[in-house]
mmCIF file of C-alpha atoms in Angstrom:
data_model
loop_
_atom_site.group_PDB
_atom_site.id
_atom_site.type_symbol
_atom_site.label_atom_id
_atom_site.label_comp_id
_atom_site.label_asym_id
_atom_site.label_seq_id
_atom_site.Cartn_x
_atom_site.Cartn_y
_atom_site.Cartn_z
ATOM 1 C CA MET A 1 0.000 0.000 0.000
ATOM 2 C CA THR A 2 1.397 3.371 -0.938
ATOM 3 C CA ASP A 3 1.628 6.417 1.246
ATOM 4 C CA ILE A 4 -1.525 8.529 0.867
ATOM 5 C CA GLY A 5 -0.773 11.028 3.589
ATOM 6 C CA ALA A 6 1.036 14.329 3.946
ATOM 7 C CA PRO A 7 3.627 15.291 6.577
ATOM 8 C CA LEU A 8 2.229 16.225 9.973
ATOM 9 C CA GLU A 9 3.502 19.787 9.628
ATOM 10 C CA GLU A 10 1.519 20.314 6.430
ATOM 11 C CA LYS A 11 -1.623 22.256 7.337
ATOM 12 C CA THR A 12 -2.988 22.758 3.821
ATOM 13 C CA PRO A 13 -4.511 20.085 1.569
ATOM 14 C CA ASP A 14 -1.972 17.831 -0.107
ATOM 15 C CA ALA A 15 -1.765 17.152 -3.823
ATOM 16 C CA SER A 16 -4.787 14.834 -3.627
ATOM 17 C CA GLY A 17 -6.889 17.594 -2.050
ATOM 18 C CA ARG A 18 -7.136 15.850 1.321
ATOM 19 C CA GLY A 19 -7.160 18.568 3.920
ATOM 20 C CA PRO A 20 -7.156 18.222 7.698
ATOM 21 C CA VAL A 21 -10.579 17.756 9.290
ATOM 22 C CA VAL A 22 -9.392 17.515 12.889
ATOM 23 C CA GLU A 23 -6.092 18.750 14.321
ATOM 24 C CA LEU A 24 -4.833 18.417 17.859
ATOM 25 C CA GLN A 25 -2.051 20.872 18.630
ATOM 26 C CA ASP A 26 -0.025 20.333 21.825
ATOM 27 C CA VAL A 27 -3.146 18.945 23.526
ATOM 28 C CA GLY A 28 -3.009 17.873 27.157
ATOM 29 C CA LYS A 29 -5.495 16.606 29.718
ATOM 30 C CA SER A 30 -5.104 16.592 33.486
ATOM 31 C CA TYR A 31 -7.363 15.139 36.138
ATOM 32 C CA GLY A 32 -6.329 17.042 39.222
ATOM 33 C CA ASN A 33 -2.631 16.282 39.699
ATOM 34 C CA VAL A 34 -2.723 13.370 37.255
ATOM 35 C CA GLU A 35 -1.579 14.194 33.723
ATOM 36 C CA ALA A 36 -3.269 11.758 31.330
ATOM 37 C CA LEU A 37 -2.131 13.435 28.095
ATOM 38 C CA ALA A 38 0.661 15.921 27.427
ATOM 39 C CA GLY A 39 1.728 17.698 24.246
ATOM 40 C CA VAL A 40 -0.172 15.497 21.792
ATOM 41 C CA ASP A 41 -0.202 16.519 18.114
ATOM 42 C CA LEU A 42 -2.515 14.671 15.745
ATOM 43 C CA VAL A 43 -3.905 15.366 12.269
ATOM 44 C CA VAL A 44 -6.911 13.554 10.782
ATOM 45 C CA ARG A 45 -7.382 14.032 7.040
ATOM 46 C CA GLN A 46 -10.144 13.077 4.625
ATOM 47 C CA GLY A 47 -9.585 9.772 2.887
ATOM 48 C CA GLU A 48 -6.932 8.613 5.349
ATOM 49 C CA VAL A 49 -6.682 6.146 8.221
ATOM 50 C CA THR A 50 -4.838 7.609 11.192
ATOM 51 C CA CYS A 51 -3.789 4.782 13.507
ATOM 52 C CA VAL A 52 -3.311 5.596 17.174
ATOM 53 C CA LEU A 53 -1.503 2.799 18.968
ATOM 54 C CA GLY A 54 -0.548 2.309 22.560
ATOM 55 C CA ASP A 55 -0.597 -0.109 25.461
ATOM 56 C CA ASN A 56 -2.994 0.072 28.396
ATOM 57 C CA GLY A 57 -2.560 3.401 30.182
ATOM 58 C CA ALA A 58 -0.939 5.058 27.167
ATOM 59 C CA GLY A 59 -3.666 7.698 26.879
ATOM 60 C CA LYS A 60 -5.756 6.299 24.034
ATOM 61 C CA SER A 61 -9.038 6.415 25.987
ATOM 62 C CA THR A 62 -8.429 10.004 27.082
ATOM 63 C CA LEU A 63 -7.704 11.011 23.492
ATOM 64 C CA ILE A 64 -10.961 9.417 22.334
ATOM 65 C CA LYS A 65 -12.948 11.202 25.042
ATOM 66 C CA ILE A 66 -11.576 14.605 24.032
ATOM 67 C CA MET A 67 -12.341 14.115 20.337
ATOM 68 C CA ALA A 68 -15.768 12.599 21.101
ATOM 69 C CA GLY A 69 -16.847 15.452 23.358
ATOM 70 C CA LEU A 70 -16.906 13.509 26.617
ATOM 71 C CA HIS A 71 -14.051 15.479 28.193
ATOM 72 C CA GLU A 72 -12.528 18.871 27.448
ATOM 73 C CA HIS A 73 -8.778 19.196 27.012
ATOM 74 C CA THR A 74 -6.984 21.289 29.610
ATOM 75 C CA SER A 75 -4.164 22.581 27.410
ATOM 76 C CA GLY A 76 -3.369 23.006 23.736
ATOM 77 C CA GLU A 77 -5.919 23.420 20.983
ATOM 78 C CA MET A 78 -8.289 21.245 18.958
ATOM 79 C CA VAL A 79 -9.149 22.552 15.503
ATOM 80 C CA VAL A 80 -12.174 21.093 13.686
ATOM 81 C CA ASN A 81 -12.851 22.106 10.091
ATOM 82 C CA GLY A 82 -10.416 24.988 10.506
ATOM 83 C CA GLU A 83 -11.991 26.393 13.684
ATOM 84 C CA PRO A 84 -10.630 26.155 17.250
ATOM 85 C CA THR A 85 -13.144 23.961 19.068
ATOM 86 C CA ARG A 86 -14.069 22.778 22.550
ATOM 87 C CA PHE A 87 -16.842 20.234 22.607
ATOM 88 C CA LYS A 88 -19.142 20.491 25.613
ATOM 89 C CA SER A 89 -20.916 17.198 24.873
ATOM 90 C CA PRO A 90 -20.907 14.187 22.519
ATOM 91 C CA ARG A 91 -23.867 15.775 20.710
ATOM 92 C CA GLU A 92 -21.669 18.739 19.748
ATOM 93 C CA ALA A 93 -19.034 16.349 18.389
ATOM 94 C CA LEU A 94 -21.672 14.503 16.352
ATOM 95 C CA ASP A 95 -23.039 17.771 15.020
ATOM 96 C CA ALA A 96 -19.503 18.626 13.879
ATOM 97 C CA GLY A 97 -19.316 15.313 12.003
ATOM 98 C CA ILE A 98 -17.243 13.285 14.474
ATOM 99 C CA ALA A 99 -18.750 9.884 15.305
ATOM 100 C CA THR A 100 -17.223 7.409 17.738
ATOM 101 C CA VAL A 101 -17.803 3.662 17.524
ATOM 102 C CA TYR A 102 -16.915 2.169 20.898
ATOM 103 C CA GLN A 103 -16.056 -1.457 21.644
ATOM 104 C CA ASP A 104 -19.554 -2.155 22.985
ATOM 105 C CA LEU A 105 -20.954 -0.614 19.754
ATOM 106 C CA ALA A 106 -23.997 0.896 21.544
ATOM 107 C CA LEU A 107 -26.238 -1.628 19.786
ATOM 108 C CA ALA A 108 -29.397 -3.153 21.261
ATOM 109 C CA PRO A 109 -28.815 -6.891 20.706
ATOM 110 C CA LEU A 110 -32.485 -7.953 20.840
ATOM 111 C CA MET A 111 -33.645 -5.291 18.383
ATOM 112 C CA SER A 112 -33.612 -5.782 14.624
ATOM 113 C CA VAL A 113 -30.829 -4.628 12.333
ATOM 114 C CA TRP A 114 -32.896 -1.808 10.835
ATOM 115 C CA ARG A 115 -34.120 -0.616 14.250
ATOM 116 C CA ASN A 116 -30.511 -0.422 15.451
ATOM 117 C CA PHE A 117 -29.513 1.461 12.320
ATOM 118 C CA PHE A 118 -32.099 4.179 13.020
ATOM 119 C CA LEU A 119 -32.086 3.918 16.811
ATOM 120 C CA GLY A 120 -33.008 7.350 18.173
ATOM 121 C CA LYS A 121 -33.321 8.794 14.652
ATOM 122 C CA GLU A 122 -36.371 6.991 13.304
ATOM 123 C CA ILE A 123 -38.136 8.288 10.205
ATOM 124 C CA ARG A 124 -41.745 9.060 11.066
ATOM 125 C CA GLY A 125 -44.805 10.162 9.146
ATOM 126 C CA PRO A 126 -47.216 13.027 9.912
ATOM 127 C CA LEU A 127 -49.013 11.011 12.619
ATOM 128 C CA GLY A 128 -45.771 9.895 14.249
ATOM 129 C CA LEU A 129 -45.897 6.395 12.796
ATOM 130 C CA MET A 130 -42.545 4.925 11.819
ATOM 131 C CA LYS A 131 -41.887 4.521 8.104
ATOM 132 C CA ILE A 132 -40.636 0.953 8.450
ATOM 133 C CA ALA A 133 -40.383 0.090 4.750
ATOM 134 C CA GLU A 134 -38.360 3.230 4.034
ATOM 135 C CA MET A 135 -35.993 2.593 6.931
ATOM 136 C CA LYS A 136 -35.441 -1.012 5.862
ATOM 137 C CA LYS A 137 -34.692 0.094 2.303
ATOM 138 C CA ILE A 138 -32.162 2.682 3.462
ATOM 139 C CA THR A 139 -30.526 0.249 5.904
ATOM 140 C CA GLY A 140 -30.086 -2.399 3.206
ATOM 141 C CA ALA A 141 -28.690 0.124 0.718
ATOM 142 C CA GLU A 142 -26.205 1.618 3.168
ATOM 143 C CA LEU A 143 -24.955 -1.788 4.292
ATOM 144 C CA SER A 144 -24.552 -2.792 0.641
ATOM 145 C CA LYS A 145 -22.300 0.228 0.110
ATOM 146 C CA MET A 146 -20.056 -1.216 2.800
ATOM 147 C CA GLY A 147 -20.043 -4.585 1.040
ATOM 148 C CA ILE A 148 -22.323 -6.477 3.415
ATOM 149 C CA GLN A 149 -25.576 -8.227 2.570
ATOM 150 C CA ILE A 150 -28.022 -9.102 5.366
ATOM 151 C CA PRO A 151 -31.073 -10.731 3.726
ATOM 152 C CA ASP A 152 -33.270 -10.460 6.819
ATOM 153 C CA LEU A 153 -33.086 -6.969 8.298
ATOM 154 C CA ASP A 154 -35.650 -8.013 10.932
ATOM 155 C CA ARG A 155 -33.015 -10.308 12.391
ATOM 156 C CA PRO A 156 -31.834 -9.329 15.891
ATOM 157 C CA VAL A 157 -28.518 -7.537 15.605
ATOM 158 C CA GLY A 158 -27.191 -9.725 18.417
ATOM 159 C CA ALA A 159 -27.312 -12.693 16.024
ATOM 160 C CA LEU A 160 -24.808 -11.079 13.661
ATOM 161 C CA SER A 161 -21.099 -11.816 13.694
ATOM 162 C CA GLY A 162 -18.711 -9.427 15.386
ATOM 163 C CA GLY A 163 -17.552 -8.069 12.044
ATOM 164 C CA GLN A 164 -21.113 -7.536 10.824
ATOM 165 C CA LYS A 165 -21.997 -5.627 14.009
ATOM 166 C CA GLN A 166 -19.030 -3.341 13.434
ATOM 167 C CA CYS A 167 -20.235 -2.792 9.868
ATOM 168 C CA VAL A 168 -23.713 -1.795 11.048
ATOM 169 C CA ALA A 169 -22.210 0.734 13.488
ATOM 170 C CA ILE A 170 -19.821 2.180 10.875
ATOM 171 C CA ALA A 171 -22.479 2.374 8.128
ATOM 172 C CA ARG A 172 -24.879 4.079 10.544
ATOM 173 C CA ALA A 173 -22.277 6.722 11.416
ATOM 174 C CA ILE A 174 -21.555 7.406 7.738
ATOM 175 C CA TYR A 175 -25.237 7.684 6.823
ATOM 176 C CA PHE A 176 -25.935 10.206 9.559
ATOM 177 C CA GLY A 177 -23.260 12.572 8.317
ATOM 178 C CA ALA A 178 -19.970 11.612 9.934
ATOM 179 C CA LYS A 179 -16.869 13.181 8.401
ATOM 180 C CA VAL A 180 -14.575 11.500 10.909
ATOM 181 C CA ILE A 181 -15.097 8.064 12.443
ATOM 182 C CA ILE A 182 -13.198 7.096 15.577
ATOM 183 C CA LEU A 183 -13.016 3.318 16.003
ATOM 184 C CA ASP A 184 -12.161 2.198 19.518
ATOM 185 C CA GLU A 185 -10.287 -1.128 19.336
ATOM 186 C CA PRO A 186 -12.733 -2.589 16.770
ATOM 187 C CA THR A 187 -10.737 -5.819 16.315
ATOM 188 C CA ALA A 188 -9.777 -6.406 19.958
ATOM 189 C CA ALA A 189 -12.368 -9.117 20.657
ATOM 190 C CA LEU A 190 -12.420 -10.665 17.177
ATOM 191 C CA GLY A 191 -10.660 -13.617 15.581
ATOM 192 C CA VAL A 192 -8.473 -13.396 12.503
ATOM 193 C CA LYS A 193 -11.280 -13.808 9.964
ATOM 194 C CA GLN A 194 -13.661 -11.326 11.590
ATOM 195 C CA SER A 195 -10.819 -8.852 12.110
ATOM 196 C CA GLY A 196 -10.174 -9.043 8.382
ATOM 197 C CA VAL A 197 -13.821 -8.199 7.716
ATOM 198 C CA VAL A 198 -13.602 -5.093 9.916
ATOM 199 C CA LEU A 199 -10.358 -3.968 8.278
ATOM 200 C CA LYS A 200 -12.089 -4.151 4.890
ATOM 201 C CA TYR A 201 -14.851 -1.890 6.206
ATOM 202 C CA ILE A 202 -12.232 0.566 7.429
ATOM 203 C CA ILE A 203 -10.802 0.718 3.907
ATOM 204 C CA LYS A 204 -14.291 1.278 2.483
ATOM 205 C CA ALA A 205 -14.888 4.146 4.909
ATOM 206 C CA ARG A 206 -11.529 5.647 3.928
ATOM 207 C CA ASP A 207 -12.299 5.305 0.223
ATOM 208 C CA ALA A 208 -15.674 6.991 0.822
ATOM 209 C CA GLY A 209 -13.672 10.095 1.772
ATOM 210 C CA LEU A 210 -13.961 9.896 5.540
ATOM 211 C CA GLY A 211 -11.188 10.508 8.002
ATOM 212 C CA VAL A 212 -10.797 7.327 10.073
ATOM 213 C CA VAL A 213 -9.110 7.242 13.471
ATOM 214 C CA PHE A 214 -8.258 3.610 14.212
ATOM 215 C CA ILE A 215 -7.448 3.101 17.893
ATOM 216 C CA THR A 216 -5.639 -0.189 18.443
ATOM 217 C CA HIS A 217 -2.875 -1.991 20.286
ATOM 218 C CA ASN A 218 -2.267 -4.319 17.308
ATOM 219 C CA PRO A 219 0.515 -3.052 15.002
ATOM 220 C CA HIS A 220 -0.204 -5.743 12.397
ATOM 221 C CA HIS A 221 -3.809 -4.616 11.960
ATOM 222 C CA ALA A 222 -2.749 -0.969 11.948
ATOM 223 C CA HIS A 223 -0.088 -1.456 9.294
ATOM 224 C CA LEU A 224 -2.515 -3.243 6.968
ATOM 225 C CA VAL A 225 -4.780 -0.203 6.646
ATOM 226 C CA GLY A 226 -2.952 2.802 8.088
ATOM 227 C CA SER A 227 -1.870 5.968 6.295
ATOM 228 C CA HIS A 228 -0.338 7.591 9.375
ATOM 229 C CA PHE A 229 0.815 6.123 12.684
ATOM 230 C CA VAL A 230 0.974 7.725 16.119
ATOM 231 C CA VAL A 231 2.175 5.707 19.114
ATOM 232 C CA LEU A 232 1.268 6.950 22.588
ATOM 233 C CA LYS A 233 3.252 6.083 25.702
ATOM 234 C CA LEU A 234 2.440 7.350 29.181
ATOM 235 C CA GLY A 235 0.262 10.117 27.768
ATOM 236 C CA GLY A 236 2.770 11.465 25.234
ATOM 237 C CA VAL A 237 3.621 10.875 21.587
ATOM 238 C CA ALA A 238 6.474 8.368 21.303
ATOM 239 C CA LEU A 239 6.290 8.032 17.515
ATOM 240 C CA ASP A 240 4.669 9.977 14.664
ATOM 241 C CA ARG A 241 5.253 8.628 11.154
ATOM 242 C CA GLU A 242 3.682 8.510 7.726
ATOM 243 C CA ARG A 243 3.306 5.086 6.125
ATOM 244 C CA SER A 244 6.307 5.589 3.852
ATOM 245 C CA GLN A 245 8.478 6.353 6.881
ATOM 246 C CA ILE A 246 8.039 3.155 8.889
ATOM 247 C CA THR A 247 7.985 -0.604 8.385
ATOM 248 C CA LEU A 248 5.832 -3.142 10.179
ATOM 249 C CA ASP A 249 8.885 -4.430 12.056
ATOM 250 C CA GLU A 250 9.737 -0.926 13.257
ATOM 251 C CA LEU A 251 6.153 -0.279 14.327
ATOM 252 C CA THR A 252 6.003 -3.608 16.149
ATOM 253 C CA ALA A 253 9.308 -2.933 17.909
ATOM 254 C CA GLN A 254 8.066 0.486 19.006
ATOM 255 C CA MET A 255 4.884 -1.023 20.405
ATOM 256 C CA ALA A 256 6.780 -3.858 22.078
ATOM 257 C CA GLY A 257 9.024 -1.494 23.993
ATOM 258 C CA GLY A 258 12.159 -1.400 21.849
ATOM 259 C CA GLU A 259 15.006 -0.198 24.077
ATOM 260 C CA GLU A 260 13.067 -1.056 27.245
ATOM 261 C CA LEU A 261 12.816 -4.697 26.188
ATOM 262 C CA GLU A 262 16.494 -4.825 25.276
ATOM 263 C CA GLN A 263 17.429 -3.437 28.669
ATOM 264 C CA LEU A 264 15.117 -5.929 30.402
ATOM 265 C CA SER A 265 16.670 -8.762 28.397
ATOM 266 C CA HIS A 266 20.170 -7.788 29.610
ATOM 267 C CA GLU A 267 18.937 -7.613 33.214
ATOM 268 C CA LEU A 268 17.363 -11.074 32.979
ATOM 269 C CA GLU A 269 20.524 -12.513 31.430
ATOM 270 C CA GLN A 270 22.526 -11.158 34.354
ATOM 271 C CA LEU A 271 20.117 -12.738 36.833
ATOM 272 C CA GLU A 272 20.413 -16.094 35.078
ATOM 273 C CA SER A 273 24.221 -15.981 34.904
ATOM 274 C CA PRO A 274 25.890 -18.383 37.398
ATOM 275 C CA PRO A 275 27.532 -16.608 40.321
ATOM 276 C CA ARG A 276 31.322 -16.195 40.156
ATOM 277 C CA ASP A 277 33.570 -17.685 42.818
#
């Protein structure tokens, strides 16, 4: 896969016309005396997949909450569509075109596929009656755009595979006007085959012109679809590279600890060495 991104410093659209939709500039977040994020720079562009990697406690969840409108940043600046922005609520983030698909997907497992697709945004007629046929037609068409066919849209969404559930959540976000989709560890609980299905949907969302933020701890999944890679460690940016600037082995080594692992290996070797007389 070729590099489709532009350098982080580039603030104007690149040659392909893909401009930044969301920019974080030196963003930090503190909870009292605890600093969860510090000095984070991030650019999300149309038609790109920005992969944010990190281990537990790296700051990924805090980053998601700031972009999704759950928490306000305490330092730095977030720029959305060229305007400095502070979201007061998730509704404000959605209104600005930023949709977040969390691990639990916010789906009602016992409700049908089409009901989940329009959950909270049902199409109703003059008397308040739901336009079921119209909603089913739209649901089927939007899922088809993502490359998924579900013959029975009355089927409970809980009966779908993990990959299909992710597709429903992603297609719903796109239909309701998302310009940026944040995916919170979408492959974490899936096997190899279902993870592959989700990665295909990420590519489809990218090719539809959306900016995708793929939060993951899996460098292999990230490298398959990513345009740009940011690795967080202890709340800060440890690595920031375009696709052309890093290999899978380098990304994996960075995630695995790199120098820290080498140092630990030397320490363990010393412990295992027989004592000298």
